[in-house]
Amino acid sequence: MKCILNIAAATAVIVLQLTGCSGISNHGTVSEYTADNEIMTYSPVNMDKRIITIGKYDSFVEEPLEQALEARFPELDIVFLENLAGPDPVAYMALQSEQGDLPDLLFCKVNIPDNDFLYDLAPEGVLSRYNLSSLNSLSIDGKLFQLPTINSVQGIVYNKTLFAEHGWELPDTLDEFYALCDEIEQTGIRPFAACTKYMEQVVWLSLGFSYDEIFSDMEKQLHYNEFVQKQASCENLLEPAFLVLKDFYEKGLLSSDDFSASITQYGYSLLNGKTAMMPRSLDILRLPQEEGENCELGFFGFPTKEPGQSWMQMISGTKLSISKDSMEDEQRRKDILDILDYISTNDGQKVLQEMFYGISSLTSYQQESAIEFDYIQECMENGRILYPAVYGSDHDVEVFRKWVIGDLTMEEMIQANDNFKTFNELDLLEEMPIGSALEDFSVLETSIYNADIMREKTGADIALMLNRNYFKGNLATIYQGDIVYPERFYLKGVNAGDALTAYEVTGEDLKLLLEHPIINETEVNAMYAPAGLKMVYAPWASANENIQSLTLEDGTPLEDDRSYTVAAWAGSIDERYITSIAGVFDEFGTNQDLMTSAIREQEEIRPARDGRVILEWKKENSVRRNKDEG
């Protein structure tokens, strides 16, 4: 599970306790990677090289780019950091920026509004290599904060292996699509599943199956653009899209539960053959390879009423940004621009294609490597690939749920959509604080605080919060001062029905799960932040050696055959480690609800620096770092 230490070995080991100050930044100086109160990365960092950090504000496999950059620039160590705390990456970036915590480079899917913390790429010469329309789509009053590295295409992804086993044919028209869904349903497999938890998914689904009525001529396309820009009503335009959703609901292809479902779990259902089709972008086609599954996924366009007229939606994919602060250092600036230059070459784009399936924005790049590109190219050449903007925000999804279940009339639906406001994530930082932090917390200290609250509320012997893991783990930190944006405590991959739960776990299984965390049936390289336990943890040790020491909080050894109650969020402890469920605490809502309530109740909080977690690093690289030490 764990990476073997690859820096020069030291003969002595120093033990550093969680008793010091935090303020760990993402800029890549030597000391922060071996701090006593933070784990920046679970992979070893080569301190003899210049370090460039790349923030992940989305889930993707980073190894192809990390390996390519380190081969191209052997003087650099590229360190990827999990940074997406909460559903609103721009809001969290702004918080990080205020504390000097932004990584050097940032990969993010969402479009970023005007801001003062990202570097303006507009003057850079590499832009001449990119498609002008892609650049214009991200330009803000002549400024460019994001490089359109890879665009994606939205259509229908299907389990190609499943289709072959059953002899199902791809539908060429809407009628054939509905007939196929009926045929698949007879086998007990869900024919079509759309996660409508997010506004973009709702818009893509409703527009995807109403092309004939909404986008079939230029006048209608212009009307849609005017509506998105708040220059026209959606009346006499989007009614067919709304009716698509209601029709899907009545046919059983869309349910009320879809509006609170996990898009990640839906992806696994497609991969595992429990679902046959779903509306998604090309990105998901890499899932079988990532999960090591012997299954093939395919892609086709949204069918229309006429045969041979399927269409696709071009969407802005993963984009690259640069921290403005990072460009102040001359050497770091040169390193970053060298990386930018490499990414903007055909070789660099080939690497990105391994990470983000889609369409390159580089004008010179040949697209033959893109999955299903021939099919996509045919749609492009015949004008059946459009870039419909998404309107509204995730806060508006409830309107669509009420519509499909019959709680809104068409008139009310039109009025509600006309009144949707453009959402700027930075506005979230202007809301009332939920409390105050007397000191800075590191991410690890935030995870420990979270675990303490979980234990207190459930009365369990122990509580565990997965630390710095994209799915079902805490990625947030709490900075000194007013605490805004409680959305940072949202746990990705924890479904709406997944409650805080107390499990019965034996001492033997507890030791195993702490050394071998399993999330979504895959072992992950991460640590559980504990409440009720003391541990010595070596983040960069080899497999089976991360847990150096483990006891109860009073120093009493764990008994293998004794049962302990362990509080955790549903799904964050694999079933193989669980003996039984001791209690379900759904009254506390989500983790965001739990943390918000606790902080409001306490009003002022500070990290629990009680030495419960001791991080073990190699001596020559171990040093405490304060934020004001630079």
XYZ file of C-alpha atoms in Angstrom:
630
model
C 0.000 0.000 0.000
C 2.631 2.524 1.000
C 5.528 3.902 -1.011
C 9.032 2.873 -0.009
C 11.162 5.737 1.219
C 13.299 6.999 -1.654
C 15.342 9.736 -0.044
C 18.729 9.210 1.538
C 18.285 7.034 4.596
C 19.373 8.263 7.968
C 20.612 6.043 10.721
C 18.608 7.728 13.434
C 14.932 8.513 13.768
C 13.458 11.507 15.477
C 9.989 11.419 16.971
C 8.007 14.633 16.700
C 4.783 15.072 18.632
C 1.646 17.026 17.805
C 2.422 19.732 20.341
C 3.591 22.590 18.160
C 2.187 25.254 15.936
C 0.663 24.692 12.543
C 0.481 26.989 9.545
C 1.741 24.499 6.984
C 1.813 26.044 3.519
C 1.692 24.434 0.085
C 4.667 26.227 -1.426
C 7.151 23.401 -1.221
C 9.926 24.328 1.247
C 11.831 21.499 2.873
C 10.623 21.752 6.459
C 6.884 21.608 5.861
C 7.005 18.045 4.554
C 8.322 16.713 7.862
C 6.382 18.905 10.279
C 5.215 17.408 13.545
C 1.547 18.253 13.044
C 0.868 17.681 9.368
C 1.132 15.139 6.566
C 1.371 17.110 3.347
C 1.742 13.964 1.265
C 1.902 10.248 1.969
C 4.549 9.829 -0.731
C 8.217 10.562 0.078
C 9.592 13.914 -1.037
C 13.130 14.300 -2.368
C 14.523 17.162 -0.320
C 17.629 17.425 -2.500
C 15.587 18.740 -5.440
C 13.562 21.869 -6.060
C 9.966 21.128 -5.135
C 6.974 22.206 -7.220
C 3.530 21.560 -5.781
C 0.442 20.834 -7.862
C -2.940 21.082 -6.171
C -5.668 18.592 -7.056
C -9.069 20.272 -6.885
C -10.662 17.242 -8.485
C -10.136 13.490 -8.509
C -7.687 12.140 -11.079
C -4.677 9.847 -11.360
C -1.601 12.069 -11.252
C 1.182 9.526 -11.838
C 1.475 10.006 -15.642
C 2.159 13.739 -15.316
C 4.335 13.378 -12.225
C 6.545 10.826 -13.967
C 6.704 12.796 -17.217
C 7.638 16.080 -15.528
C 10.293 14.519 -13.305
C 11.801 12.766 -16.335
C 11.804 16.011 -18.321
C 13.068 18.113 -15.407
C 15.244 15.821 -13.224
C 16.152 18.728 -10.952
C 12.513 18.941 -9.793
C 10.403 16.849 -7.447
C 6.744 17.211 -8.391
C 4.467 16.897 -5.364
C 0.716 16.536 -5.877
C -1.508 17.678 -3.018
C -5.135 16.738 -2.337
C -6.735 20.156 -1.901
C -10.450 19.999 -2.677
C -12.037 20.728 0.703
C -15.755 21.139 0.099
C -17.795 21.301 -3.098
C -16.676 24.823 -4.025
C -12.985 24.774 -5.001
C -12.696 28.499 -5.728
C -13.967 29.452 -2.278
C -11.416 27.191 -0.637
C -8.641 28.469 -2.922
C -9.402 31.984 -1.707
C -9.104 30.860 1.924
C -5.802 29.155 1.160
C -4.537 32.233 -0.639
C -5.222 34.476 2.348
C -2.863 32.266 4.369
C -0.214 31.824 1.653
C -1.220 28.177 1.287
C -1.978 27.913 -2.424
C 0.069 25.284 -4.286
C 2.216 26.432 -7.198
C -0.020 24.946 -9.891
C -3.693 24.041 -9.656
C -5.851 21.616 -11.653
C -9.562 22.394 -11.415
C -12.682 21.709 -13.495
C -14.869 24.657 -12.544
C -14.562 28.035 -14.217
C -12.848 30.477 -11.866
C -14.176 34.065 -11.634
C -12.111 37.228 -11.456
C -9.788 37.106 -8.443
C -6.544 38.444 -7.015
C -4.800 35.168 -6.132
C -4.193 33.489 -9.498
C -1.620 34.510 -12.077
C -2.878 36.146 -15.271
C -1.725 33.904 -18.127
C -2.786 36.339 -20.861
C 0.738 37.690 -21.589
C 2.325 34.239 -21.940
C 3.481 33.235 -25.421
C 2.320 29.617 -25.105
C -1.263 30.797 -25.560
C -0.618 31.113 -29.298
C -0.575 27.306 -29.433
C -4.150 26.998 -28.171
C -7.523 27.106 -29.852
C -8.767 30.688 -29.699
C -12.371 29.776 -28.922
C -11.241 27.701 -25.923
C -9.212 30.631 -24.616
C -12.053 33.099 -25.181
C -14.445 30.890 -23.220
C -12.252 31.383 -20.126
C -11.247 35.015 -20.644
C -12.438 37.569 -18.080
C -12.087 41.160 -19.296
C -8.893 40.230 -21.115
C -7.456 38.257 -18.187
C -6.906 34.511 -18.281
C -6.647 32.623 -14.995
C -7.045 29.127 -16.455
C -5.399 27.291 -19.322
C -7.866 25.035 -21.191
C -5.686 21.944 -21.151
C -8.309 19.312 -22.014
C -11.930 19.845 -23.010
C -14.389 17.045 -22.564
C -17.503 15.832 -24.304
C -20.796 14.933 -22.651
C -22.880 12.094 -24.017
C -24.015 8.669 -22.876
C -21.493 6.241 -21.424
C -22.450 2.579 -21.501
C -21.054 -0.711 -20.247
C -19.782 -2.113 -23.532
C -18.999 -5.496 -21.971
C -22.555 -5.767 -20.665
C -23.999 -4.783 -24.041
C -21.933 -7.473 -25.777
C -23.011 -10.155 -23.292
C -26.702 -9.415 -23.864
C -26.512 -8.584 -27.559
C -27.918 -5.082 -27.077
C -27.536 -2.614 -29.958
C -26.822 1.091 -29.522
C -29.953 3.194 -30.087
C -30.027 5.502 -33.098
C -33.174 7.444 -32.180
C -35.072 8.467 -29.063
C -37.685 5.786 -29.672
C -34.967 3.150 -29.928
C -33.409 4.467 -26.710
C -36.665 4.112 -24.769
C -37.252 0.656 -26.260
C -33.746 -0.409 -25.252
C -34.344 0.808 -21.690
C -37.485 -1.332 -21.512
C -35.543 -4.348 -22.794
C -32.709 -3.879 -20.304
C -35.105 -3.418 -17.401
C -36.503 -6.903 -18.023
C -33.102 -8.358 -17.043
C -33.139 -6.703 -13.607
C -30.359 -4.288 -14.571
C -31.015 -0.571 -14.196
C -31.069 0.653 -17.801
C -30.174 4.302 -17.230
C -29.025 6.237 -14.162
C -28.428 9.975 -13.974
C -26.944 11.587 -10.877
C -28.874 14.857 -10.712
C -27.313 16.018 -7.463
C -25.426 18.736 -9.333
C -26.874 21.466 -11.518
C -24.587 20.722 -14.431
C -25.815 17.130 -14.518
C -29.445 18.293 -14.486
C -28.829 20.735 -17.334
C -26.852 18.246 -19.413
C -29.511 15.565 -18.998
C -32.488 17.788 -19.804
C -30.811 19.443 -22.780
C -29.258 16.203 -23.979
C -32.613 14.624 -24.772
C -34.315 17.760 -26.127
C -31.926 18.782 -28.908
C -34.612 18.796 -31.613
C -36.708 21.379 -29.792
C -33.964 23.569 -28.306
C -30.791 23.531 -30.413
C -31.847 22.409 -33.880
C -31.630 25.913 -35.378
C -29.531 29.019 -34.801
C -32.431 31.132 -33.556
C -33.060 28.736 -30.675
C -29.361 28.539 -29.851
C -29.217 32.333 -29.645
C -32.312 32.339 -27.435
C -30.626 29.901 -25.053
C -27.483 32.046 -24.875
C -29.596 35.128 -24.148
C -31.398 33.245 -21.381
C -28.130 32.156 -19.765
C -26.919 35.766 -19.918
C -30.148 36.944 -18.241
C -31.240 38.805 -21.364
C -34.315 36.670 -22.073
C -36.794 34.350 -20.389
C -36.659 30.591 -20.830
C -40.356 30.649 -21.755
C -41.046 29.151 -25.191
C -37.597 27.547 -25.094
C -36.870 25.208 -22.171
C -40.305 23.655 -21.741
C -39.207 20.562 -23.755
C -36.175 20.145 -21.475
C -38.364 20.297 -18.385
C -40.754 17.769 -19.911
C -37.846 15.408 -20.619
C -37.109 15.244 -16.890
C -40.741 14.579 -16.018
C -40.992 11.985 -18.788
C -37.885 10.217 -17.478
C -39.365 10.269 -13.978
C -42.636 8.758 -15.137
C -40.795 6.067 -17.109
C -38.710 5.165 -14.055
C -35.473 6.386 -15.658
C -35.140 9.177 -13.080
C -36.009 8.997 -9.391
C -36.248 11.428 -6.517
C -33.226 9.697 -4.950
C -31.088 10.633 -7.966
C -31.147 14.244 -6.749
C -29.092 13.328 -3.662
C -27.075 10.398 -4.993
C -23.303 9.983 -5.201
C -22.009 10.395 -8.735
C -19.002 8.310 -7.703
C -21.162 5.382 -6.624
C -23.175 5.650 -9.826
C -19.936 5.315 -11.749
C -19.099 2.121 -9.877
C -22.600 0.777 -10.564
C -21.969 1.277 -14.270
C -18.583 -0.399 -13.991
C -19.979 -3.353 -12.041
C -22.806 -3.993 -14.490
C -25.605 -2.922 -12.150
C -26.382 -0.038 -14.504
C -26.200 -0.166 -18.293
C -26.037 3.512 -19.316
C -25.618 6.946 -17.802
C -25.033 10.521 -19.053
C -21.385 11.340 -18.376
C -18.328 12.879 -19.964
C -15.380 11.062 -21.497
C -13.469 11.207 -18.199
C -15.227 8.150 -16.812
C -13.868 5.938 -19.593
C -10.622 5.646 -17.649
C -12.404 4.118 -14.637
C -11.910 0.421 -15.582
C -8.163 0.967 -15.917
C -7.969 2.837 -12.604
C -9.921 0.148 -10.782
C -8.234 -2.796 -12.513
C -11.593 -4.083 -13.731
C -11.910 -6.370 -16.752
C -14.677 -4.277 -18.230
C -14.901 -1.893 -21.171
C -16.955 1.272 -21.278
C -18.151 2.905 -24.484
C -19.539 6.280 -25.480
C -22.252 7.513 -27.827
C -24.129 10.748 -28.407
C -27.563 11.758 -27.202
C -30.102 10.282 -29.617
C -32.601 12.548 -31.354
C -35.889 11.887 -33.129
C -34.167 11.323 -36.473
C -31.741 8.431 -37.171
C -28.104 9.330 -37.633
C -28.519 12.686 -35.894
C -27.171 12.019 -32.402
C -25.339 14.946 -30.829
C -22.875 15.735 -28.039
C -22.197 18.572 -25.651
C -18.708 20.046 -25.505
C -17.842 20.996 -21.951
C -14.904 22.752 -20.412
C -12.773 20.037 -18.842
C -9.898 20.176 -16.401
C -8.014 23.462 -16.487
C -4.608 24.583 -15.200
C -3.930 27.673 -13.084
C -0.866 29.189 -11.423
C -0.614 30.768 -7.995
C 0.182 34.464 -8.268
C 2.420 34.308 -5.189
C 4.483 31.471 -6.638
C 5.464 33.630 -9.605
C 7.156 36.150 -7.306
C 10.170 33.884 -6.796
C 12.486 34.033 -9.825
C 13.596 30.380 -9.813
C 10.130 29.067 -9.060
C 8.710 31.234 -11.843
C 11.167 29.749 -14.323
C 10.334 26.202 -13.225
C 6.605 26.846 -13.522
C 6.891 28.397 -16.982
C 9.042 25.464 -18.120
C 6.278 23.121 -16.978
C 3.686 25.268 -18.733
C 5.719 25.111 -21.930
C 5.973 21.316 -21.739
C 2.268 20.872 -21.093
C 1.621 23.019 -24.158
C 3.420 20.588 -26.481
C 2.146 17.482 -28.226
C 4.158 15.314 -25.824
C 2.641 17.082 -22.839
C -0.861 16.745 -24.236
C -0.376 13.002 -24.728
C 0.390 12.718 -21.031
C -2.675 14.766 -20.106
C -4.791 12.480 -22.291
C -3.780 9.610 -20.009
C -5.256 11.541 -17.079
C -8.207 13.402 -18.597
C -9.895 11.726 -21.542
C -11.124 14.435 -23.868
C -10.279 16.847 -26.655
C -7.052 18.834 -26.576
C -7.246 22.612 -26.990
C -3.791 22.623 -28.572
C -4.166 23.488 -32.258
C -1.306 21.216 -33.368
C -2.398 18.151 -31.436
C -3.659 15.179 -33.402
C -6.665 13.722 -31.648
C -6.243 10.101 -32.660
C -5.488 9.129 -29.069
C -8.850 10.321 -27.780
C -11.297 7.571 -26.932
C -14.158 7.283 -29.463
C -12.724 10.240 -31.380
C -13.938 9.094 -34.796
C -17.490 9.205 -33.512
C -16.906 12.599 -31.910
C -15.261 13.917 -35.073
C -18.300 12.926 -37.131
C -20.539 14.967 -34.826
C -18.154 17.918 -34.985
C -17.971 17.905 -38.777
C -21.752 17.868 -39.055
C -22.373 20.641 -36.545
C -23.886 18.362 -33.920
C -21.522 19.187 -31.097
C -22.400 22.322 -29.132
C -21.157 24.104 -26.020
C -24.333 24.929 -24.038
C -23.477 26.891 -20.916
C -24.724 25.674 -17.547
C -26.900 28.126 -15.646
C -27.936 28.350 -12.007
C -26.110 26.557 -9.206
C -26.258 23.363 -7.177
C -28.508 25.199 -4.733
C -31.189 25.236 -7.460
C -31.356 21.464 -7.949
C -34.244 21.138 -5.493
C -36.421 23.108 -7.924
C -36.024 20.350 -10.512
C -36.776 17.614 -7.978
C -39.997 19.378 -7.007
C -40.861 19.696 -10.689
C -40.485 16.019 -11.527
C -42.512 14.844 -8.524
C -45.324 17.239 -9.453
C -44.969 19.974 -6.840
C -44.489 22.766 -9.414
C -46.533 23.847 -12.420
C -44.890 24.674 -15.735
C -45.500 28.365 -15.089
C -43.789 28.107 -11.695
C -40.923 26.145 -13.243
C -40.315 28.813 -15.882
C -40.412 31.578 -13.286
C -38.017 29.712 -10.987
C -35.498 29.139 -13.786
C -35.724 32.769 -14.877
C -34.927 33.802 -11.298
C -31.869 31.584 -10.875
C -28.871 33.741 -10.008
C -25.355 33.409 -11.315
C -23.399 31.757 -8.542
C -20.022 33.146 -7.510
C -18.285 30.853 -5.034
C -16.395 33.771 -3.524
C -19.695 35.097 -2.155
C -19.718 32.139 0.250
C -16.864 33.780 2.143
C -19.067 36.786 2.938
C -21.528 34.782 5.009
C -21.693 34.996 8.802
C -18.911 33.107 10.631
C -19.905 29.975 12.526
C -17.234 30.530 15.183
C -13.630 31.505 15.708
C -10.320 29.640 15.788
C -7.840 30.884 18.390
C -4.961 29.286 16.477
C -4.281 27.789 13.073
C -5.140 24.119 12.599
C -3.289 21.910 10.148
C -5.340 19.498 8.028
C -4.340 16.691 10.404
C -5.333 18.746 13.447
C -8.659 19.522 11.780
C -9.198 15.798 11.194
C -8.416 15.114 14.858
C -10.857 17.818 15.976
C -13.484 16.265 13.699
C -12.850 12.835 15.234
C -13.187 14.294 18.736
C -16.610 15.708 17.867
C -17.699 12.373 16.381
C -16.653 10.510 19.522
C -18.296 13.034 21.830
C -21.634 12.936 20.005
C -21.827 9.141 19.707
C -20.266 8.135 23.031
C -18.095 5.602 21.186
C -14.824 4.274 22.594
C -12.976 5.479 19.508
C -13.665 7.716 16.499
C -11.825 7.720 13.180
C -11.676 10.404 10.485
C -9.767 9.564 7.321
C -7.131 12.259 6.836
C -6.188 13.794 3.481
C -8.014 11.339 1.271
C -10.221 12.542 -1.575
C -13.084 10.146 -0.896
C -14.710 9.992 2.548
C -11.858 11.916 4.187
C -11.169 15.370 5.560
C -9.136 17.695 3.332
C -9.947 20.919 5.161
C -7.937 23.050 7.482
C -9.173 25.711 9.896
C -7.308 28.999 9.939
C -7.004 31.362 12.888
C -9.797 33.921 13.099
C -13.393 33.856 11.938
C -14.505 30.518 10.507
C -16.524 30.935 7.320
C -17.337 28.481 4.557
C -18.385 25.459 6.658
C -18.926 23.637 3.361
C -15.234 22.747 3.625
C -16.244 19.939 6.014
C -18.308 18.192 3.343
C -17.033 14.649 2.756
C -16.909 13.556 -0.878
C -18.317 10.125 -1.552
C -20.440 10.085 1.602
C -23.991 9.751 0.298
C -27.025 11.626 1.562
C -28.194 8.539 3.465
C -24.786 7.748 4.978
C -24.976 8.672 8.652
C -22.470 8.937 11.448
C -22.383 5.361 12.741
C -20.918 3.471 15.688
C -19.486 0.075 14.746
C -18.355 -2.880 16.822
C -14.766 -3.666 15.792
C -12.375 -6.117 17.434
C -8.943 -4.966 18.521
C -7.376 -7.230 15.920
C -9.471 -5.764 13.096
C -8.902 -2.231 14.374
C -5.156 -2.659 13.959
C -5.671 -3.986 10.444
C -7.991 -1.211 9.287
C -5.651 1.497 10.599
C -2.764 0.011 8.613
C -4.857 -0.887 5.566
C -7.697 1.603 4.977
C -10.035 0.382 2.239
C -12.315 2.880 0.507
C -14.653 1.894 -2.327
C -13.121 -1.598 -2.227
C -9.633 -0.220 -2.894
C -6.822 0.107 -0.361
C -5.730 3.730 -0.013
C -2.536 5.308 1.245
C -3.904 7.441 4.067
C -4.097 7.716 7.839
C -7.125 7.693 10.115
C -6.982 10.612 12.551
C -8.084 9.119 15.890
C -10.009 10.050 18.975
C -9.546 7.622 21.870
C -6.235 6.243 20.573
C -2.549 7.097 20.697
C -0.286 6.161 17.818
C 3.154 6.575 16.343
C 2.693 6.859 12.589
C 5.378 6.817 9.879
C 3.780 8.365 6.760
C 6.624 7.452 4.396
C 7.382 3.976 5.714
C 7.079 0.858 3.589
C 3.984 -1.325 3.486
C 2.766 -2.682 6.847
C 5.102 -0.376 8.773
C 3.126 2.863 9.006
C 1.671 2.086 12.432
C 4.769 1.991 14.625
C 2.857 1.970 17.914
C -0.822 1.858 18.871
C -2.604 2.003 22.240
C -5.775 3.342 23.772
C -5.602 7.003 24.818
C -4.514 6.060 28.362
C -1.647 3.920 27.075
C -3.453 0.612 27.566
C -2.679 -1.918 24.800
C -5.476 -2.932 22.451
C -6.802 -6.425 23.102
C -7.208 -8.447 19.908
C -10.314 -10.325 21.021
C -12.050 -7.383 22.694
C -14.799 -5.464 20.884
C -14.571 -1.659 20.705
C -17.204 0.808 19.528
C -15.761 2.907 16.706
C -17.536 6.003 15.371
C -17.067 6.760 11.679
C -19.049 7.933 8.687
C -20.835 5.156 6.830
C -18.600 3.805 4.096
C -15.354 5.087 5.593
C -14.634 1.726 7.273
C -14.712 -1.319 5.046
C -17.238 -4.010 5.953
C -14.570 -6.681 6.359
C -13.373 -4.939 9.534
C -16.832 -4.531 11.091
C -18.390 -7.047 13.489
C -21.744 -5.277 13.801
C -23.445 -1.886 13.920
C -23.839 -0.499 17.428
C -25.828 2.599 16.503
C -26.770 4.975 13.686
C -26.794 8.694 14.484
C -28.616 10.250 11.550
C -29.884 13.059 13.792
C -26.531 14.793 13.329
C -27.007 15.105 9.564
C -23.906 15.418 7.402
C -20.350 15.998 8.548
C -20.793 19.637 7.547
C -23.855 19.820 9.805
C -21.995 18.109 12.648
C -18.954 20.389 12.494
C -20.998 23.551 12.006
C -23.149 22.767 15.034
C -20.139 21.887 17.206
C -18.192 25.027 16.313
C -21.228 27.237 16.892
C -21.768 25.605 20.266
C -18.134 26.040 21.337
C -17.803 29.498 19.715
C -13.998 29.468 20.060
C -11.850 26.456 19.228
C -8.183 25.499 19.187
C -6.257 22.362 18.128
C -5.968 19.465 20.582
C -2.186 19.189 20.816
C -2.138 16.334 23.286
C 0.497 14.111 21.688
C -1.994 11.437 20.624
C -0.386 11.269 17.162
C 3.375 11.152 16.834
C 4.718 11.458 13.305
C 8.001 9.714 12.658
C 10.286 11.153 9.989
C 13.925 10.705 9.079
C 16.169 12.814 11.272
C 18.049 14.756 8.601
C 14.755 16.045 7.170
C 12.823 16.640 10.376
C 12.103 20.153 11.574
C 9.150 22.086 12.928
C 7.968 24.935 10.724
C 5.985 28.014 11.712
C 4.121 29.986 9.081
C 6.113 33.137 9.867
C 9.384 31.308 9.208
C 8.728 31.654 5.463
